[in-house]
Coordinates of C-alpha atoms in Angstrom, one line a residue:
V1 CA -12.4 -34.6 5.4
D2 CA -12.6 -31.1 6.9
K3 CA -8.9 -30.4 7.3
L4 CA -5.4 -31.7 7.6
I5 CA -3.6 -30.5 10.8
G6 CA 0.0 -31.5 10.8
D7 CA -0.3 -35.3 10.9
E8 CA -4.0 -35.3 11.9
V9 CA -7.1 -35.5 9.7
M10 CA -10.4 -34.1 10.9
A11 CA -13.5 -35.4 9.3
L12 CA -17.1 -34.2 9.9
F13 CA -20.2 -36.3 10.0
F14 CA -23.5 -34.5 10.4
S15 CA -27.0 -35.3 9.7
G16 CA -27.4 -33.0 6.8
V17 CA -24.8 -35.0 4.8
A18 CA -24.4 -38.4 6.5
G19 CA -28.0 -39.0 7.4
T20 CA -29.6 -39.6 10.7
E21 CA -27.1 -42.3 11.7
Y22 CA -24.2 -39.9 11.4
R23 CA -22.8 -40.6 14.9
R24 CA -22.8 -44.3 14.2
K25 CA -21.2 -43.7 10.8
A26 CA -18.4 -41.6 12.5
A27 CA -17.6 -44.4 14.9
L28 CA -17.6 -47.0 12.1
A29 CA -15.4 -44.8 10.0
A30 CA -12.9 -44.5 12.8
L31 CA -12.7 -48.2 13.2
D32 CA -12.5 -48.7 9.4
L33 CA -9.7 -46.2 9.1
A34 CA -7.7 -47.8 11.8
A35 CA -8.1 -51.2 10.2
A36 CA -7.1 -49.8 6.8
L37 CA -4.0 -48.2 8.3
D38 CA -3.1 -51.3 10.4
D39 CA 0.5 -51.4 9.0
L40 CA 1.2 -47.8 10.0
P41 CA 1.9 -46.5 13.5
V42 CA -1.2 -44.3 13.8
G43 CA -3.9 -43.8 16.4
V44 CA -7.5 -42.9 15.6
A45 CA -10.1 -41.1 17.8
A46 CA -13.7 -40.0 17.4
N47 CA -16.0 -37.8 19.4
A48 CA -19.5 -36.3 18.8
G49 CA -21.4 -33.4 20.1
I50 CA -22.8 -30.0 19.3
A51 CA -20.6 -27.7 17.2
F52 CA -20.7 -24.6 15.1
V53 CA -20.4 -25.8 11.5
G54 CA -20.1 -23.3 8.7
N55 CA -17.8 -20.8 7.0
V56 CA -15.3 -19.1 9.2
G57 CA -13.1 -16.2 8.1
S58 CA -13.6 -12.9 6.2
G59 CA -13.2 -11.5 2.8
T60 CA -11.8 -13.9 0.3
V61 CA -10.4 -16.3 3.0
L62 CA -13.2 -18.5 4.1
D63 CA -12.9 -22.0 5.7
F64 CA -15.8 -24.4 6.1
T65 CA -15.1 -26.1 9.4
A66 CA -16.5 -27.1 12.8
L67 CA -15.8 -25.3 16.0
G68 CA -16.7 -26.0 19.6
D69 CA -16.1 -28.1 22.7
A70 CA -16.9 -31.4 20.9
V71 CA -14.3 -30.6 18.2
N72 CA -11.7 -29.7 20.9
I73 CA -12.4 -32.9 22.8
G74 CA -12.0 -35.0 19.6
A75 CA -8.6 -33.5 19.0
R76 CA -7.5 -34.2 22.6
L77 CA -8.7 -37.8 22.3
Q78 CA -6.7 -38.1 19.1
S79 CA -3.6 -37.1 21.0
H80 CA -4.4 -39.8 23.6
A81 CA -4.7 -42.6 20.9
A82 CA -1.5 -44.6 20.8
P83 CA -0.4 -46.3 17.6
G84 CA -2.8 -49.1 16.8
E85 CA -5.5 -47.8 19.1
V86 CA -9.0 -46.4 18.4
V87 CA -10.3 -44.1 21.1
L88 CA -14.0 -43.6 21.0
A89 CA -16.1 -41.4 23.2
S90 CA -18.2 -43.8 25.2
D91 CA -21.5 -42.6 23.7
L92 CA -20.2 -43.3 20.2
Y93 CA -18.8 -46.7 21.3
A94 CA -22.3 -47.6 22.6
L95 CA -23.6 -47.3 19.0
V96 CA -21.1 -50.0 17.7
A97 CA -20.4 -52.1 20.8
A98 CA -22.4 -55.1 19.7
A99 CA -20.3 -55.4 16.5
H100 CA -17.0 -54.4 18.1
P101 CA -16.9 -55.8 21.7
G102 CA -13.8 -55.5 23.8
G103 CA -11.3 -52.9 24.5
R104 CA -11.0 -51.1 27.8
S105 CA -12.9 -48.3 29.4
E106 CA -11.0 -45.3 30.6
R107 CA -11.6 -41.9 32.0
V108 CA -9.3 -39.4 30.1
T109 CA -8.2 -36.1 31.3
V110 CA -8.2 -33.6 28.5
R111 CA -6.5 -30.2 28.5
G112 CA -9.0 -27.3 28.9
R113 CA -11.7 -29.3 30.8
D114 CA -12.3 -29.9 34.4
E115 CA -14.3 -33.1 33.8
Q116 CA -12.8 -36.3 32.5
V117 CA -14.1 -37.9 29.3
D118 CA -15.3 -41.5 29.3
V119 CA -13.9 -43.4 26.4
Q120 CA -13.5 -46.9 25.1
V121 CA -10.0 -47.8 23.8
L122 CA -9.9 -50.6 21.2
T123 CA -6.9 -52.1 19.4
S124 CA -7.1 -52.2 15.6

């Protein structure tokens, strides 16, 4: 878990820690989290992409985090996820589609981007 932001949790999966299948593991973790929280009215989302990962800050206040477009899109997808839904970026969904078929394909407009994002929305 990278950080808690209000009622959101941001987790990082990258090859240096999660291994070469880190993108697939992130998608599976999103699905597992939604299943574990099935009794709570929460939505879950996951995105992947290139990000700056490292310590940010100065002096004695340093924060290990991820920054970049992929992170921002992930946060926007999270706000799109209704309670009981898992919103996966389509490239992540492709990695788990055989084991988790169904849902609906959508093109989501996210704040700060001209292009829509292709996602798969599954119900937990």
